[in-house]
Coordinates of C-alpha atoms in Angstrom, one line a residue:
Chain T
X1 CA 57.7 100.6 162.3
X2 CA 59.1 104.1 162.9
X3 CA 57.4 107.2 161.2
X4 CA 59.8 110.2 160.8
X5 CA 57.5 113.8 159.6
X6 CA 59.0 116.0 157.8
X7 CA 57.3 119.1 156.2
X8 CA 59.8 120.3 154.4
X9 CA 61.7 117.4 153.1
X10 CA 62.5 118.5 149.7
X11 CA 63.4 121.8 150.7
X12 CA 66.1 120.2 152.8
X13 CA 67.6 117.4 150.2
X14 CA 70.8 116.6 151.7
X15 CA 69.9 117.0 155.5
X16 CA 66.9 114.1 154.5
X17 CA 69.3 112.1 152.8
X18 CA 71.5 112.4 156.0
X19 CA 68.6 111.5 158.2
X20 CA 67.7 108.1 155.8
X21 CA 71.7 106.9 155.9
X22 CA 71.8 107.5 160.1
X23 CA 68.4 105.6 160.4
X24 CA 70.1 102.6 158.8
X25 CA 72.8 102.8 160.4
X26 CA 71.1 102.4 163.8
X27 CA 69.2 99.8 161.6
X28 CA 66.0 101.6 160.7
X29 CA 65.2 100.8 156.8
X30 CA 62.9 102.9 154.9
X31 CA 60.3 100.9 153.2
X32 CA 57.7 103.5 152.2
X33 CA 57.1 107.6 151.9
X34 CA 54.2 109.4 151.4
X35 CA 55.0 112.5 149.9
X36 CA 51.8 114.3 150.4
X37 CA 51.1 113.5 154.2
X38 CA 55.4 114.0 154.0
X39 CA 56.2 111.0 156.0
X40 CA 58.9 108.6 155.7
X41 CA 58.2 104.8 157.1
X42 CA 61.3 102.7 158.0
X43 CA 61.3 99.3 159.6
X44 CA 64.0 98.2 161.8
X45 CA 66.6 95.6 160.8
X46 CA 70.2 95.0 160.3
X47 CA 72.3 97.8 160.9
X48 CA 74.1 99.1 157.4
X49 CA 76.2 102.2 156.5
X50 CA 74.4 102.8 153.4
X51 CA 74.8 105.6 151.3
X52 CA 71.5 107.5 150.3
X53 CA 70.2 110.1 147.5
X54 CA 67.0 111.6 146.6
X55 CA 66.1 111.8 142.9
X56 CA 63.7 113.2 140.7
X57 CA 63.0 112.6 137.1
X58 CA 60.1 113.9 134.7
X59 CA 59.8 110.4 133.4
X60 CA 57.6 108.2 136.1
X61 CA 59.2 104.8 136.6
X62 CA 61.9 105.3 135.2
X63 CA 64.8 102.6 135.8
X64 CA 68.5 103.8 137.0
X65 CA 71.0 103.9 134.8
X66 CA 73.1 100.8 134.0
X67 CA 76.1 102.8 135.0
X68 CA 74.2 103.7 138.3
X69 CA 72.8 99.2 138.9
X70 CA 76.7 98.5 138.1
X71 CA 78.2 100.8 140.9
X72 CA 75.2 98.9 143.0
X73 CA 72.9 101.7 143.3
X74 CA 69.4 100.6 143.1
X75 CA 65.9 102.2 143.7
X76 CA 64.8 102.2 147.3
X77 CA 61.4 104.0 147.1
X78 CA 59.3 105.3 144.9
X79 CA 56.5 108.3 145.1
X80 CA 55.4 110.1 142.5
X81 CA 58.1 111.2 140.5
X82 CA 60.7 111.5 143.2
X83 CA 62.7 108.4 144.1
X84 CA 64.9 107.3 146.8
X85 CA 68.2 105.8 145.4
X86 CA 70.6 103.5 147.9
X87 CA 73.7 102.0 148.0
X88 CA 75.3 99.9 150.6
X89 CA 78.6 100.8 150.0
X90 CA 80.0 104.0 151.9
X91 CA 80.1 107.1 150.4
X92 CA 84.0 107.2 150.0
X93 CA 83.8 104.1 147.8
X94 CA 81.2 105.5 145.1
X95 CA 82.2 105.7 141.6
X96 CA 78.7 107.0 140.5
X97 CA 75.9 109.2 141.8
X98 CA 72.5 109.6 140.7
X99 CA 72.3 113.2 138.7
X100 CA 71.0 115.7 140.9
X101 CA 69.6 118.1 137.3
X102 CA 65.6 117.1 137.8
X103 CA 66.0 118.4 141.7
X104 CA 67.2 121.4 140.0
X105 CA 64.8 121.8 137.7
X106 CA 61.9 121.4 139.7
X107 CA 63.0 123.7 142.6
X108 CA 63.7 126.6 139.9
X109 CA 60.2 125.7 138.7
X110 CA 58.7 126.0 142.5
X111 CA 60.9 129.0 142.8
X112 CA 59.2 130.8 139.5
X113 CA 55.5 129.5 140.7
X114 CA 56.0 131.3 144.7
X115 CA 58.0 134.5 143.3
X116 CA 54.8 134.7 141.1
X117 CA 52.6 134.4 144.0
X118 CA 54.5 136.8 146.4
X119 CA 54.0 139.4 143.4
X120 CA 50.3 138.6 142.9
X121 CA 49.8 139.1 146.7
X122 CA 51.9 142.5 147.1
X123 CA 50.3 143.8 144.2
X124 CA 46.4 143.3 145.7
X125 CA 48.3 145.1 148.5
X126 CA 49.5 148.1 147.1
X127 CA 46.1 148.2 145.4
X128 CA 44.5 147.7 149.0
X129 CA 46.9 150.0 150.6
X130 CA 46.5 153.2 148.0
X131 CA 43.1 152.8 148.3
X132 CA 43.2 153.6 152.1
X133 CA 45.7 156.3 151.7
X134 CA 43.8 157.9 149.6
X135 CA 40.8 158.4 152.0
X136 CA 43.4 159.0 154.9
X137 CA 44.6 162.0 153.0
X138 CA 41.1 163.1 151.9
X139 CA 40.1 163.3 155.2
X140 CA 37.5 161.2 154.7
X141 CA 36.8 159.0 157.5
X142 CA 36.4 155.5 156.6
X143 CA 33.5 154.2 158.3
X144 CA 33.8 150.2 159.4
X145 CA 30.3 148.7 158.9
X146 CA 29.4 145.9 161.8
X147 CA 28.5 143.0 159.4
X148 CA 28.0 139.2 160.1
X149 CA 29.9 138.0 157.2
X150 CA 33.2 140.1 158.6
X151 CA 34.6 137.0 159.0
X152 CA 34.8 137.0 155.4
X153 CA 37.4 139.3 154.1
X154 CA 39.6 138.6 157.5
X155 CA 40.3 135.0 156.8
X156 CA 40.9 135.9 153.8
X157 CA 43.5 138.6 154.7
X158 CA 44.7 135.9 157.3
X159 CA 45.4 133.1 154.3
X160 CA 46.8 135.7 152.2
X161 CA 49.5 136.2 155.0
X162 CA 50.0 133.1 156.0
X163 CA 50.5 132.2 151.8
X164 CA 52.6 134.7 151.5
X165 CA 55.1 134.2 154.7
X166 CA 55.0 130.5 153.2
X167 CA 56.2 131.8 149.7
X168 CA 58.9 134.2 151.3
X169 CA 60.0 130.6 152.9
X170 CA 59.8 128.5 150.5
X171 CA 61.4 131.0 148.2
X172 CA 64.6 131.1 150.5
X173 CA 64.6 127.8 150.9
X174 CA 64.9 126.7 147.8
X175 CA 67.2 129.1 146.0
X176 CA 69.7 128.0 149.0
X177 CA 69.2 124.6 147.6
X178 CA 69.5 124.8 144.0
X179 CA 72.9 127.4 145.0
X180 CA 73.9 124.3 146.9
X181 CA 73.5 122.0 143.9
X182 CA 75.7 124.8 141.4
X183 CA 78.9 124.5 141.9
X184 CA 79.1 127.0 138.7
X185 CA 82.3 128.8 138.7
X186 CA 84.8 129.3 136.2
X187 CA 88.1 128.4 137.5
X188 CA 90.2 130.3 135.0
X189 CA 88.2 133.8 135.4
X190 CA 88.5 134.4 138.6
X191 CA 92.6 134.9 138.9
X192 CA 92.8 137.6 136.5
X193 CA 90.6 140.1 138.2
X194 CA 92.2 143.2 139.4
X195 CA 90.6 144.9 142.3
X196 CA 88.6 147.9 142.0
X197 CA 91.4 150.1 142.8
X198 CA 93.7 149.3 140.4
X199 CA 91.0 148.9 138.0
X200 CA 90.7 153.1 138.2
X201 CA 94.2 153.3 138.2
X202 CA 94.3 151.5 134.9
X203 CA 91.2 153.1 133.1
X204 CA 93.3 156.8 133.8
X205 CA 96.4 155.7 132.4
X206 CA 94.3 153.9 129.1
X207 CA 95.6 150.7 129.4
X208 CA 91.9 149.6 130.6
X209 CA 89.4 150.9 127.8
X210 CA 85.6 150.9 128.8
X211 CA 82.9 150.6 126.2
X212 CA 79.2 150.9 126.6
X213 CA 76.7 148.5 124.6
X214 CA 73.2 148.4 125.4
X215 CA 70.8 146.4 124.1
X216 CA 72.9 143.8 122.2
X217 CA 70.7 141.3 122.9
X218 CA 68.9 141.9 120.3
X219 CA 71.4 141.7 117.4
X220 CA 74.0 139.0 118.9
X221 CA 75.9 138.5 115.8
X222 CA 76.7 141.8 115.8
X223 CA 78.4 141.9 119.4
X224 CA 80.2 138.6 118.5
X225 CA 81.6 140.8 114.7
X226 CA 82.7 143.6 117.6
X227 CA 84.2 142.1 120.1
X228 CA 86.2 139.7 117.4
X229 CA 87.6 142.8 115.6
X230 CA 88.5 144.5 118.7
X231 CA 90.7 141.4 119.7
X232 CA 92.3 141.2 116.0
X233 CA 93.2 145.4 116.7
X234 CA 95.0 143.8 120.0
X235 CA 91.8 144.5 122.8
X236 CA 91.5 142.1 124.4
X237 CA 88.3 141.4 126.8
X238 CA 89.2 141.5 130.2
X239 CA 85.8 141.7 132.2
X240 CA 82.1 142.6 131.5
X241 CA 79.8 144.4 133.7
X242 CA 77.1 142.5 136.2
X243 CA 74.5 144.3 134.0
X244 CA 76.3 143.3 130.8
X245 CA 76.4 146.5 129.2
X246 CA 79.9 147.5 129.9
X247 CA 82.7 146.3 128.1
X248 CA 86.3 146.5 129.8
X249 CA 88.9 145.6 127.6
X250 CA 93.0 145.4 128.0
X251 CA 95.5 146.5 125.4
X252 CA 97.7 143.4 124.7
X253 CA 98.8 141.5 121.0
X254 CA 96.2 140.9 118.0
X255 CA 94.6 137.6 118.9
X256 CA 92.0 135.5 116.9
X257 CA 89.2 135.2 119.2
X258 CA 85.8 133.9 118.4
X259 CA 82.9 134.8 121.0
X260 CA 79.8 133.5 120.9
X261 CA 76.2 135.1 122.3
X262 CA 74.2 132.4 123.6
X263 CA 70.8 132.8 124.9
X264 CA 69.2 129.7 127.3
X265 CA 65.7 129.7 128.8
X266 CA 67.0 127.3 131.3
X267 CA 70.8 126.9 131.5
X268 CA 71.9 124.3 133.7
X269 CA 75.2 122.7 135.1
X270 CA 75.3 120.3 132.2
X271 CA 75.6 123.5 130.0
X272 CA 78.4 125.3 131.1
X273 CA 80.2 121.7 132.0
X274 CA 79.8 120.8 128.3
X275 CA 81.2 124.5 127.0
X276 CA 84.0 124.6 129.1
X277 CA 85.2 120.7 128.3
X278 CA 84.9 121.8 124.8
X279 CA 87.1 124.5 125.3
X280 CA 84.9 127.5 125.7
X281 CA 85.1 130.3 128.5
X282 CA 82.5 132.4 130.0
X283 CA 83.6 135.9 129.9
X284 CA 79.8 136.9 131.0
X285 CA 76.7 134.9 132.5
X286 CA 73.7 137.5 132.8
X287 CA 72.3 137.1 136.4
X288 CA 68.4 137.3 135.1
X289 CA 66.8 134.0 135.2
X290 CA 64.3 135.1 132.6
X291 CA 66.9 135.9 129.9
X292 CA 70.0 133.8 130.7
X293 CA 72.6 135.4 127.9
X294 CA 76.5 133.5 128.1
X295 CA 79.0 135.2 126.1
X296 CA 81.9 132.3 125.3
X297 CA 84.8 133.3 123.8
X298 CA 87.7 130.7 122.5
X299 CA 90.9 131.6 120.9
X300 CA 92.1 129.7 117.8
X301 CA 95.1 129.9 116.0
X302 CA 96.2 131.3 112.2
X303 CA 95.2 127.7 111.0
X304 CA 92.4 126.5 112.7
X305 CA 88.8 126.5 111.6
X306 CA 86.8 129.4 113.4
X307 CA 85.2 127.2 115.8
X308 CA 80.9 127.9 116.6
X309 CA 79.0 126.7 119.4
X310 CA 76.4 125.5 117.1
X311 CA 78.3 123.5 114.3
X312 CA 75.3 122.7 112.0
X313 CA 72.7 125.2 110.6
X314 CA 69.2 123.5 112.3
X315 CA 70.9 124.1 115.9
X316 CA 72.0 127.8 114.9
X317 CA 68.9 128.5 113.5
X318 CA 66.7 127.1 116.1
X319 CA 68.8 129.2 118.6
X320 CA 67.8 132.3 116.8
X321 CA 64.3 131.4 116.8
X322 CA 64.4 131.0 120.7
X323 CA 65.8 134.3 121.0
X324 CA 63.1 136.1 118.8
X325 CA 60.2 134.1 120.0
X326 CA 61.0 135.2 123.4
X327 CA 61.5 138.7 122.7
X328 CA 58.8 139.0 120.5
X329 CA 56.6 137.1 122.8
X330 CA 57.4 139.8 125.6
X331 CA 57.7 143.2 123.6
X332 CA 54.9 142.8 121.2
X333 CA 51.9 142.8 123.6
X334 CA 53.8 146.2 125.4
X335 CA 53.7 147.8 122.1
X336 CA 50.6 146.7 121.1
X337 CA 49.1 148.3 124.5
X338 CA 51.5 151.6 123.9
X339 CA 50.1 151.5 120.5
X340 CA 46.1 151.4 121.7
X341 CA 47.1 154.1 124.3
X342 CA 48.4 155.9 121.9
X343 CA 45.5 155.9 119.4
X344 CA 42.7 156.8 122.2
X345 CA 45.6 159.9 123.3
X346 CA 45.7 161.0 119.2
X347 CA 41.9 160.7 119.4
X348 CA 41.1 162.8 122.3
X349 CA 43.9 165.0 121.2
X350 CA 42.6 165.9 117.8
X351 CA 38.5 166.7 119.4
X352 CA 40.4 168.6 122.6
X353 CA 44.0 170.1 121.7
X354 CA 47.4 168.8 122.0
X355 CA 48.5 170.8 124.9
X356 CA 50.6 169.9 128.2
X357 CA 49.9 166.5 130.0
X358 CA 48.2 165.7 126.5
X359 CA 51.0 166.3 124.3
X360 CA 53.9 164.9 126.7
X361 CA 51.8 161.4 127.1
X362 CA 51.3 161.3 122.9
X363 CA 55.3 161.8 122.8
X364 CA 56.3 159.3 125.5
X365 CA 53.7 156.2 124.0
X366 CA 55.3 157.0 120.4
X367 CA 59.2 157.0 122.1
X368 CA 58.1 153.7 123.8
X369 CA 56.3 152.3 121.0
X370 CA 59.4 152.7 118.7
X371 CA 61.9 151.6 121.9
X372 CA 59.9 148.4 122.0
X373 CA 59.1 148.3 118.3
X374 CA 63.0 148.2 117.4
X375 CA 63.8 145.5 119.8
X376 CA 61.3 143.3 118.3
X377 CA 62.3 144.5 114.6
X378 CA 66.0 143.9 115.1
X379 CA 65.5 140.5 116.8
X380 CA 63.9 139.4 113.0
X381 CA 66.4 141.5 111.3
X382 CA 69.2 139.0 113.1
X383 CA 67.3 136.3 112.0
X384 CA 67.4 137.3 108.5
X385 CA 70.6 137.7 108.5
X386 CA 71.6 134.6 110.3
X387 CA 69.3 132.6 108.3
X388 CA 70.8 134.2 104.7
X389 CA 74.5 133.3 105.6
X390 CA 73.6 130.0 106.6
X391 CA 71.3 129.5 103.5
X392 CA 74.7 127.7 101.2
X393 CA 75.5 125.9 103.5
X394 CA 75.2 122.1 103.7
X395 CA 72.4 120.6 105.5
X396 CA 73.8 118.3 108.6
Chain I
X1 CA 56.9 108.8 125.9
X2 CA 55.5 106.1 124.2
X3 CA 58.2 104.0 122.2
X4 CA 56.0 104.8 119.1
X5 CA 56.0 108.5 119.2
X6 CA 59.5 108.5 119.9
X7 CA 60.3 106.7 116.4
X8 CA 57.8 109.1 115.0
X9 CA 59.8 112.1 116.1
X10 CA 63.3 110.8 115.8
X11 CA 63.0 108.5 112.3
X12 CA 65.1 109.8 110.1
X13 CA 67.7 110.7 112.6
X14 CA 70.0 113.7 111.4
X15 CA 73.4 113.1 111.1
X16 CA 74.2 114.7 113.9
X17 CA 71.7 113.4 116.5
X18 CA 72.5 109.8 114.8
X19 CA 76.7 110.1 115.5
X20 CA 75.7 111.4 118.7
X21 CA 73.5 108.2 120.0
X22 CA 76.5 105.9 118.7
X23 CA 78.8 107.2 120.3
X24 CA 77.1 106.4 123.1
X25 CA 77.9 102.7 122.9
X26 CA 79.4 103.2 126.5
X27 CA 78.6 105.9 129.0
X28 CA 80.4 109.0 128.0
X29 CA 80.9 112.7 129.1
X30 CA 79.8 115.3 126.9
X31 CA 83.1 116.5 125.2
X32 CA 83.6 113.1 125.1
X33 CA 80.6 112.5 122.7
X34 CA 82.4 115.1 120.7
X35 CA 85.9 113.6 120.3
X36 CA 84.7 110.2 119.3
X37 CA 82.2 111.4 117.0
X38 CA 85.3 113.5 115.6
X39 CA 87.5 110.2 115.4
X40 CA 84.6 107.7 113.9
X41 CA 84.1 110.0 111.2
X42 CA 87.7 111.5 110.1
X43 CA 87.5 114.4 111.8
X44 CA 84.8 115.1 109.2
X45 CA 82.1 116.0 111.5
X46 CA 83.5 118.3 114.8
X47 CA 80.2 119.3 116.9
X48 CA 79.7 122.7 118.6
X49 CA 79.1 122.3 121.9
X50 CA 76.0 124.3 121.5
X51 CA 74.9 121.8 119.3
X52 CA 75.6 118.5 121.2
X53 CA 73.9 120.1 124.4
X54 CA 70.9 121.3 122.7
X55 CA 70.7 117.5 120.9
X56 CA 71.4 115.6 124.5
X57 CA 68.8 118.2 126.3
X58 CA 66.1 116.9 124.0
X59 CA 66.8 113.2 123.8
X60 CA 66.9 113.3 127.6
X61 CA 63.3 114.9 127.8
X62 CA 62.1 112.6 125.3
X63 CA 63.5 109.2 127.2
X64 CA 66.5 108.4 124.6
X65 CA 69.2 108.7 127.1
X66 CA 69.6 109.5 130.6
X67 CA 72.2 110.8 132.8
X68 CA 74.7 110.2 136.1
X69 CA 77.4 111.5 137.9
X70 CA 80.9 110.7 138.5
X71 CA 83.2 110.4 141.0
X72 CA 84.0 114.3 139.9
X73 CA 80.6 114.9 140.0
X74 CA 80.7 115.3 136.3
X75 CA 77.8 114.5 134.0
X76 CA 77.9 110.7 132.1
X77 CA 75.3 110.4 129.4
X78 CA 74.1 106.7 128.6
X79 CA 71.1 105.7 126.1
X80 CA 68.3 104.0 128.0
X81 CA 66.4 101.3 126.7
X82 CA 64.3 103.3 124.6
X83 CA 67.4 104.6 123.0
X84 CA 68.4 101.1 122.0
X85 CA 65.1 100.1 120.5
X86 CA 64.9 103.6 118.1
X87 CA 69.0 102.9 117.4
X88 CA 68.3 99.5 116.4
X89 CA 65.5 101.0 114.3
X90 CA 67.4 103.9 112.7
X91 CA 70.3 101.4 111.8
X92 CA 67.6 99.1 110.1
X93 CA 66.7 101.8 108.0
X94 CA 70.1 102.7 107.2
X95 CA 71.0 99.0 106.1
X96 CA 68.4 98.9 103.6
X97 CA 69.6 102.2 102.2
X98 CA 72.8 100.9 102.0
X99 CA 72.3 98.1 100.3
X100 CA 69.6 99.4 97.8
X101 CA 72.3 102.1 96.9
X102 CA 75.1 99.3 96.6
X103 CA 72.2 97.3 94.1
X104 CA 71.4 100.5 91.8
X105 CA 75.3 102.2 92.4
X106 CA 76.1 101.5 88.3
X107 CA 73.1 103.0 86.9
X108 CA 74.2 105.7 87.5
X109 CA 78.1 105.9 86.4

């Protein structure tokens, strides 16, 4: 029996995977793993090249795939919900892999939980630290009392450290990982750029034209109607901003272009895989991973059908409803607060004055209160509308 | 999920998410899905990609189908077991509407 420790396993797919495979080759087999001690057991026996890859799936026990038994993968080990998938044939030979997407989705969910904890920690230590500053330049000399239960606070401070070096870590880690696992690039965008140079050179001579839109994530349908005029007037969309706010488009012919707004809460490989089979390209991916907007855009000709992502009126309708759930869900409760703010400012206004500090606050709440307000408003307004086209047409 | 809940949610199937598990009679790629759904039907029904991905994300989560990789490390969909028990269910249901509208068709020429 030969026990191999490894901390950090998961964080570390393929080198583990690497490390299983080269054990059996010197004949070592894995029989058991414990996921929580992090230990992998391996017996020794024949010597096999066997290939090797770690799974995970939502759904306990779950059986491979027939495709996967046929290409004789089977399950090696089981804990929890991650498996160990082998096959003895070499790697080169493999028609078939298990799918790597419930990795991915758990390592994005890890990712969220230790970005959530690094912010939880630096804000209690900004708090911490402004409230020492502000004694430091008071003057006031902050007096240490000798106390028994000092060891308190320290370990404390110690684990809060030592969490939050492990976060950073784990953070790293794992967004090197789930990069590893996206291969997501679109082959047929990347030849056309220009570089930034010529770029310039093209915006003076206006054969580039740059357009500003902010904030059309809100009304989607109404960026797809722009951008598709534009191309029937012969601009055609050559690049979007990182930020997704500027619009760079080239002079060229009238084309029939339809583009497409979509908004994921998780997009994955599988999603941009299935668009671009299908036809679609990505002219934009937003780089958030809270709000993950795609804008596809596929031309058709005189005498095709105007092709949709969503082809039936449930889908197109539930993606509206994802899009103003979320932003309502995350603007409401800020104007909500801007509102109260606001009310206690009007209130102390009216019994003391409106005058300086006073007044600007009462100006900025209401500027933010509508800012926030609209975004929520025109978020329903697209649903209205989307919901109102869609309302003759058949149900699918 | 339990087998149960899953013909609860899924019973009657849409069109859509119905064409979608039969064309999965062998393991196929998503544009895949689309084109034979396309031919089975007469071009009749062409599915967005939007919607096949949204339909395939949620049968995956509920047990329906799961999915591999191929040799080009692009994704196969096949229906797992569960999948065959609710598409042997759904196409139950269907016969029996089939044949009651064949039996009561001329009542109402």
């Amino acid at each position: 029996m030969k026990k191999v420790w490894r901390p950090f396993w998961s964080y570390d797919i393929q080198k583990t995977e690497q490390m299983i495979s080269e054990l059996g080759q010197e004949g070592y087999l894995l029989v058991r793993m414990n996921r929580w001690k992090r230990c992998f057991f391996f017996e020794k026996g024949m010597p096999a090249a066997l290939s090797c890859q770690i799974g995970y799936s939502r759904l306990k026990n779950e059986t491979l795939s027939e495709g996967l038994l046929e290409d004789g993968w089977r399950k090696g080990v089981q804990s929890g919900r991650w498996y160990i998938a082998v096959n003895e044939k070499q790697p080169m030979l493999l028609k078939t892999f298990p799918s790597r997407e419930g990795i991915i989705k758990r390592s994005l969910q890890c990712k969220y939980l230790f970005a959530s904890i690094l912010i939880y920690l630096s804000v209690i230590a900004i708090f911490i630290a402004s409230m020492f500053s502000v004694s430091f330049f008071q003057n006031t000399s902050v007096e240490v009392e000798e106390s028994p239960l000092w060891f308190i606070p320290i370990t404390a401070g110690a684990l809060a450290i030592i969490l939050g070096m492990f976060s950073v870590y784990s953070f790293l880690k794992l967004n090197k990982l789930i990069k590893s696992f996206s291969e997501n690039q679109d082959p047929s965008k990347r030849n056309e750029a220009f570089s930034k140079e010529r770029e310039k050179h093209l915006i003076n001579k206006r054969e580039l034209i740059v357009k500003r839109k902010i904030g059309w994530m809100y009304a989607p349908d109404q960026l797809e109607k722009w951008l598709e005029e534009k191309e029937r007037k012969g601009f055609h969309l050559y690049r979007v901003s990182r930020t997704g706010t500027v619009f760079y488009f080239k002079k060229g012919n009238p084309r029939q272009v339809r583009y497409c707004a979509d908004y994921q809460n998780i997009s994955n490989e599988q999603y941009y895989e299935m668009h671009r089979d299908a036809g679609w390209k990505s002219v934009f991916t937003s780089k958030s991973s809270l709000q993950k907007w795609t804008i596809w855009s596929r031309e058709y000709g005189a005498l095709e059908e105007r092709p949709n992502l969503y082809s039936d009126k449930i889908h197109r309708l539930k993606h509206a409803r994802k899009i103003v759930f979320s932003y309502s869900l995350l603007f409401l409760p800020i104007t909500f607060v801007y509102l109260l703010n606001l009310s206690i400012f009007i209130s102390n206004g009216s019994n003391f004055g409106f005058r300086g500090l006073n007044a600007l606050n009462t100006v900025m709440y209401t500027i933010c209160i509508f800012m926030f307000g609209s975004f929520v408003l025109r978020t329903w307004l697209y649903y209205g509308r989307l919901k109102k086209s869609s309302a003759g047409q058949s149900h699918q | 999920m339990e087998i149960d809940n899953v013909l609860k949610k899924y019973t009657p199937m849409t069109e859509t998410a119905f064409y979608i598990l039969l064309s999965l009679t062998k393991p196929r790629h998503g544009y895949g899905i689309v084109k034979h759904v396309e031919e089975m039907t007469n071009a009749r029904i062409r599915l967005g990609s939007g919607t096949v991905y949204g339909t395939l994300t949620k049968m995956q989560k509920d047990g329906v189908i799961t999915l591999f990789a191929d040799e080009d490390r692009k994704t196969v969909y096949e229906v797992t077991d569960t999948g065959k028990i609710l598409m042997a269910a759904e196409i139950k249901r269907l016969k029996e509407l089939h044949q009651n509208a064949i039996n009561h068709e001329e009542k109402f020429e």
